[in-house]
Short mmCIF file of C-alpha atoms in Angstrom, two decimals:
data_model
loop_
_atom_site.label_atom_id
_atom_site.label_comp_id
_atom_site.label_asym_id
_atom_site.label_seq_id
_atom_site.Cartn_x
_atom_site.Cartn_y
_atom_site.Cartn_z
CA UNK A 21 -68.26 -28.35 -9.24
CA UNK A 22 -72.11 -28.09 -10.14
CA UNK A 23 -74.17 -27.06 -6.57
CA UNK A 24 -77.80 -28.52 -7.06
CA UNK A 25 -80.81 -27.47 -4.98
CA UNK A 26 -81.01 -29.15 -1.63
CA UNK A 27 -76.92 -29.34 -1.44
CA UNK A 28 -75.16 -28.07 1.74
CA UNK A 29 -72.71 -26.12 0.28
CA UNK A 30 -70.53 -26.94 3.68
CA UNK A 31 -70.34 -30.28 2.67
CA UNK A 32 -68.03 -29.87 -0.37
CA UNK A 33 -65.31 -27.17 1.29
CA UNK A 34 -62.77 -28.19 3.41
CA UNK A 35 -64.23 -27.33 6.84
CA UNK A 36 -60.74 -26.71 8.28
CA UNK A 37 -61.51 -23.30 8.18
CA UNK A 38 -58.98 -21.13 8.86
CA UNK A 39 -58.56 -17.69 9.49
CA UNK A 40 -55.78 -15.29 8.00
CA UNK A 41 -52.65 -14.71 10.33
CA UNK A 42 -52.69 -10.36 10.15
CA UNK A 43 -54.23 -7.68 11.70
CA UNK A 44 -58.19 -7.21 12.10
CA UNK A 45 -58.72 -5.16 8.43
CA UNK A 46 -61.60 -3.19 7.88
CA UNK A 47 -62.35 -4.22 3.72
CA UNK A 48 -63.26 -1.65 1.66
CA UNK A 49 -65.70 -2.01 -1.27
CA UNK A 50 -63.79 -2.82 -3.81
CA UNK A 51 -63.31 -5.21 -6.79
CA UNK A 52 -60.06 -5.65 -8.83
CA UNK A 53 -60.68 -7.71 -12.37
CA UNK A 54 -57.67 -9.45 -12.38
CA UNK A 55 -58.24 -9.33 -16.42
CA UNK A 56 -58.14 -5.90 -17.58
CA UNK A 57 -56.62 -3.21 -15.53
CA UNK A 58 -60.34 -2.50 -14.33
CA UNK A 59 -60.96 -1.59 -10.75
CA UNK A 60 -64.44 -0.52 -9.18
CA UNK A 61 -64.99 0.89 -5.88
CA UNK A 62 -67.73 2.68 -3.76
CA UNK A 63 -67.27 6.51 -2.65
CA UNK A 64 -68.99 8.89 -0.29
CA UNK A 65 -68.69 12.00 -2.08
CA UNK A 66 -70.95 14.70 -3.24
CA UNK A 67 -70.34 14.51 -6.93
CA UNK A 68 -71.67 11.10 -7.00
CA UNK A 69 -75.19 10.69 -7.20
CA UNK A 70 -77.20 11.51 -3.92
CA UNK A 71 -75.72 8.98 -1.61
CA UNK A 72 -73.00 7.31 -2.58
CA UNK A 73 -72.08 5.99 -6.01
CA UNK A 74 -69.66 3.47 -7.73
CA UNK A 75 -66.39 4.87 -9.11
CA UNK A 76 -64.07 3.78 -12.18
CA UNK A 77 -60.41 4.32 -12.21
CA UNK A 78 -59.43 5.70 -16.20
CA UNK A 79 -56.72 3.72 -17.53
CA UNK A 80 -54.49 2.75 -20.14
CA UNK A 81 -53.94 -1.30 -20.86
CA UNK A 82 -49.83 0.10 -21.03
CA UNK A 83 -49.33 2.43 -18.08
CA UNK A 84 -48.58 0.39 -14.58
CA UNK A 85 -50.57 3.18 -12.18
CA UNK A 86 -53.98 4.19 -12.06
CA UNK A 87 -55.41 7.37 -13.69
CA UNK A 88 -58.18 9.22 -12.86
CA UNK A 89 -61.87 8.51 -11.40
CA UNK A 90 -64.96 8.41 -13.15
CA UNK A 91 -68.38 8.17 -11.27
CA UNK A 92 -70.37 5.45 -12.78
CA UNK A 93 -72.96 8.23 -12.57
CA UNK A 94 -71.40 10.39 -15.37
CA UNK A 95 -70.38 9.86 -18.96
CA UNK A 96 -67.07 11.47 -19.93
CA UNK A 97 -64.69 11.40 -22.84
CA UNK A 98 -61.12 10.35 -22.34
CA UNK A 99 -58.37 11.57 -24.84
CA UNK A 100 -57.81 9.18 -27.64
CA UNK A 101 -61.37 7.07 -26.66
CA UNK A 102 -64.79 6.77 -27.49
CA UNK A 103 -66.80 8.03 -24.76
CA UNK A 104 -68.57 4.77 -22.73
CA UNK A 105 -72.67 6.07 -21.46
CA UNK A 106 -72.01 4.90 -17.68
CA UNK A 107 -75.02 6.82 -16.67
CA UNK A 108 -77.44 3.94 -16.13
CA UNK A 109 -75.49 2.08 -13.46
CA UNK A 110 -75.80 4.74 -9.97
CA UNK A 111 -78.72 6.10 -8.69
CA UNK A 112 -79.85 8.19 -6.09
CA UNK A 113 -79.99 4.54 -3.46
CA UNK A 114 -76.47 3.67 -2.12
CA UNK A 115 -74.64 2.00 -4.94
CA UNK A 116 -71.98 -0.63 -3.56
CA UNK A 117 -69.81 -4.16 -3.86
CA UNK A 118 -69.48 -4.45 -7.54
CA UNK A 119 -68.23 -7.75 -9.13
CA UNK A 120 -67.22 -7.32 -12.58
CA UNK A 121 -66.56 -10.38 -15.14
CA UNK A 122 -66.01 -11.13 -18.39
CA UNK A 123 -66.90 -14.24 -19.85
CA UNK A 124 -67.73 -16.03 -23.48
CA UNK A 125 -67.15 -12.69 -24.80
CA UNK A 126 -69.77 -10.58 -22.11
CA UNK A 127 -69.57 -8.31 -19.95
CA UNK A 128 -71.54 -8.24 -16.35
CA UNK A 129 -71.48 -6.07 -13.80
CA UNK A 130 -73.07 -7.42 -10.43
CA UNK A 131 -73.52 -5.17 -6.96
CA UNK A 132 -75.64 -4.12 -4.39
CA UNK A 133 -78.24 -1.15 -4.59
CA UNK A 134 -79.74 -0.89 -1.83
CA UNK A 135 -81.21 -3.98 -0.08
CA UNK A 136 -81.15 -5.52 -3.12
CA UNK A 137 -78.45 -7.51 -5.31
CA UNK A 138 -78.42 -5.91 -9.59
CA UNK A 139 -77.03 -7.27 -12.16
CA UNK A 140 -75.87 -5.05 -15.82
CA UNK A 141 -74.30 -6.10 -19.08
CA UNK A 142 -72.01 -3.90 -21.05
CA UNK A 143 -73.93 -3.82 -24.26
CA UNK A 144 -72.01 -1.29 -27.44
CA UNK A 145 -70.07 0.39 -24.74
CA UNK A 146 -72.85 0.66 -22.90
CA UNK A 147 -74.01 -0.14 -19.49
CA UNK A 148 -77.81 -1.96 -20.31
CA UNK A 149 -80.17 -4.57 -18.72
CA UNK A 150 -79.49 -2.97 -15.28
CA UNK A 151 -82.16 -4.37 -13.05
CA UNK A 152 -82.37 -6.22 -10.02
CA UNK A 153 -81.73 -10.02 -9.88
CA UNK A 154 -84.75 -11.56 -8.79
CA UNK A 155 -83.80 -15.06 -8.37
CA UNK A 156 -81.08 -14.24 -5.83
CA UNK A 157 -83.16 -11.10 -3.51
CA UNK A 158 -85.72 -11.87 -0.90
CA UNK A 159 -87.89 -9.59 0.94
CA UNK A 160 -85.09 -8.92 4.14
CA UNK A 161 -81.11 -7.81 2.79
CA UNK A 162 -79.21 -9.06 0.07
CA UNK A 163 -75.48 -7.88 -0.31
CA UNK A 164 -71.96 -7.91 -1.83
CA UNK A 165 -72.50 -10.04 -4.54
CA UNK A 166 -69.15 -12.08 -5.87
CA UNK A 167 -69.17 -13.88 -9.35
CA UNK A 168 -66.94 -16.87 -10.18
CA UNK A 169 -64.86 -16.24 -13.19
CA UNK A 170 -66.87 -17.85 -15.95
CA UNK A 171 -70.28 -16.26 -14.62
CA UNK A 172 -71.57 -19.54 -13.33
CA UNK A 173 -71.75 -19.42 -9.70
CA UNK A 174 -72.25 -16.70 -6.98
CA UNK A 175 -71.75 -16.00 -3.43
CA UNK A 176 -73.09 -13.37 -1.31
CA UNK A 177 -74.76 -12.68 1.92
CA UNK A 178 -78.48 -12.18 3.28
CA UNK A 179 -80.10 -12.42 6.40
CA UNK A 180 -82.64 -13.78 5.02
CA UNK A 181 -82.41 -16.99 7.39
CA UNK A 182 -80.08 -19.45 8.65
CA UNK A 183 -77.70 -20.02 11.18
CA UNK A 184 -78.33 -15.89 12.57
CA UNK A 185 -76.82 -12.47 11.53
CA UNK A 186 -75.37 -12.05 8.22
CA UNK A 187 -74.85 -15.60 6.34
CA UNK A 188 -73.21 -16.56 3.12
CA UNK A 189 -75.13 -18.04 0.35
CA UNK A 190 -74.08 -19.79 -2.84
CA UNK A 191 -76.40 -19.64 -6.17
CA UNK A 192 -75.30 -21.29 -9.41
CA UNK A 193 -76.80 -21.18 -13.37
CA UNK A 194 -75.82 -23.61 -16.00
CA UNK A 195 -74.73 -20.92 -18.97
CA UNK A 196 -75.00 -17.01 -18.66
CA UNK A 197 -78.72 -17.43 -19.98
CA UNK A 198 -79.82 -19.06 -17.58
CA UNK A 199 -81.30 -17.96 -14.26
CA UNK A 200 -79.62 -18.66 -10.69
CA UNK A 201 -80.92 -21.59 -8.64
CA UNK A 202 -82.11 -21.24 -5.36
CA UNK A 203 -79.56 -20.18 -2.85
CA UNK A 204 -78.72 -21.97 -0.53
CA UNK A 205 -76.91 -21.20 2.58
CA UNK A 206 -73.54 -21.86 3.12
CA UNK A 207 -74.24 -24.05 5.91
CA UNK A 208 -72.77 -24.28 9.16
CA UNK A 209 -69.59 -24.94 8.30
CA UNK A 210 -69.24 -21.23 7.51
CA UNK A 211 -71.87 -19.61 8.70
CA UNK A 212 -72.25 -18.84 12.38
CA UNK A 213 -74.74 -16.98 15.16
CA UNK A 214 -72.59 -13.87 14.31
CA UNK A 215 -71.92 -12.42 10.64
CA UNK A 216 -70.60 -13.50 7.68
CA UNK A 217 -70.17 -11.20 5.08
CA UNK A 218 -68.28 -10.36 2.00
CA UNK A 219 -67.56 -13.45 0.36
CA UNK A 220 -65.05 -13.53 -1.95
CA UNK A 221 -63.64 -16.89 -4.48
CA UNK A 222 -60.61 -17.41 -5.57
CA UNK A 223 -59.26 -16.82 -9.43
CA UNK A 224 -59.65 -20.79 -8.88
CA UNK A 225 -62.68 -20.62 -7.19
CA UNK A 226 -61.24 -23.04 -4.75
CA UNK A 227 -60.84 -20.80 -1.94
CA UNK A 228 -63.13 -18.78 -0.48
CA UNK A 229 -62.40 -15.21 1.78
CA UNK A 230 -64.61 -13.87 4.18
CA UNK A 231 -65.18 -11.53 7.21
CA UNK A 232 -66.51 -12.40 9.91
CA UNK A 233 -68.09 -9.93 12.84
CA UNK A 234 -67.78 -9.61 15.31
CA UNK A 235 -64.64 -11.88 15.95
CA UNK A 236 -61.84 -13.05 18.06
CA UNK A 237 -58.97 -10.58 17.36
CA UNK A 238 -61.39 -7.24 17.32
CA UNK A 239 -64.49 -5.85 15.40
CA UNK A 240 -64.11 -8.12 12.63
CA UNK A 241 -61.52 -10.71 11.01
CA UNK A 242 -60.77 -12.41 7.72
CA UNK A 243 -61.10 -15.86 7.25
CA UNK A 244 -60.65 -18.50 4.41
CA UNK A 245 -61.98 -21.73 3.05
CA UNK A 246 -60.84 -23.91 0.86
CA UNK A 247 -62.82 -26.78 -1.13
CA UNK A 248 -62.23 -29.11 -3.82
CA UNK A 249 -63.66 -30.17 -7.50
CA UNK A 250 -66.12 -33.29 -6.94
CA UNK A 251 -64.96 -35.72 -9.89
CA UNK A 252 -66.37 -35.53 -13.02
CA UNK A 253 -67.45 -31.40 -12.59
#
């Protein structure tokens, strides 16, 4: 499905929205791959870099558990590996939401520092190109970014506008050197006078997860979306 300027994204999901049947969870910061045994997720601690920094699990593409942290802030050496510089990525602004994919053969990491949304690409092991996206931020706050598997599309929220509070808003790029089009807002559908946050698409990217706060069943619930391809996308 190709989102052009102008679109209401509500338009093309199902707006049967629907929330999930369980207990008001709190989400945590946290991305799983789904490719590569990778996790990311954001820490308080004082060894990360003055506020709070992303963290990386240390693993082995054979062993079924998790091993142990690295701040993103720190370059170590694991037995048997080539050390990977991670230094570039935290800094000393809160560091949080990362969205990591792989696709034609790159690397990205996306996430929020700050008020703002970055974007780096794993270049020779290396963590380069870290900077903020400037298509996507606006002058009010930009957070949680989510990236569709093949890098094409993103969702992530702003008050920036809209229907009030925290909204969700899609951006899309025809190839990985592009830039991202205008976002646009989610539209009603979705959105709502209260806040919408942490957007989150499917392997599929046919459904779409999302908190919304405050809600019905306590500080804040999870709902889901579901839309379909428009023919010939």
């Amino acid at each position: 499905m190709v989102i052009t300027a102008g679109a209401d994204i509500g338009s093309t999901i199902d707006q049967k929205m629907r929330k999930i049947p369980a207990p008001s969870i709190r989400a945590c910061s946290s991305t799983a791959t789904g490719i590569d045994s990778k996790k990311f997720f954001m820490m308080n601690t004082p060894a990360a870099s003055a506020s709070r920094g992303m963290i990386i699990p240390e693993y082995e593409s054979y062993m079924p558990s998790w091993l142990m942290t690295r701040n993103f802030g720190i370059s170590r050496t694991t037995p048997g590996t080539a050390m990977t510089a991670i230094t570039a990525v935290n800094s000393a602004l809160p560091e949080f939401s990362p969205s990591y994919v792989q696709a034609d053969g790159r690397t990205f990491l996306y996430f929020s520092r700050g008020p703002d949304i970055f974007s780096a690409e794993l270049q020779s092991g290396s963590w380069g190109s870290v900077g903020p996206v400037v298509e996507l931020n606006s002058a009010m706050d930009d957070f949680r970014p989510n990236v569709r598997k093949d890098g094409l599309e993103i969702v992530f929220d702003s008050n920036r506008g809209g229907q009030g509070g925290q909204d969700l808003y899609f951006a899309t790029r025809a190839s990985l050197n592009d830039p991202w089009s205008v976002p646009l807002n989610a539209g009603p559908g979705i959105n709502t006078s209260v806040n919408e946050t942490r957007g989150s698409l499917s392997r599929d990217a046919e459904t779409l997860y999302f908190g919304r706060a405050p809600a019905p069943e306590g500080a804040s619930d999870i709902y889901f979306t579901t839309r379909s391809k428009v023919a010939g996308d």
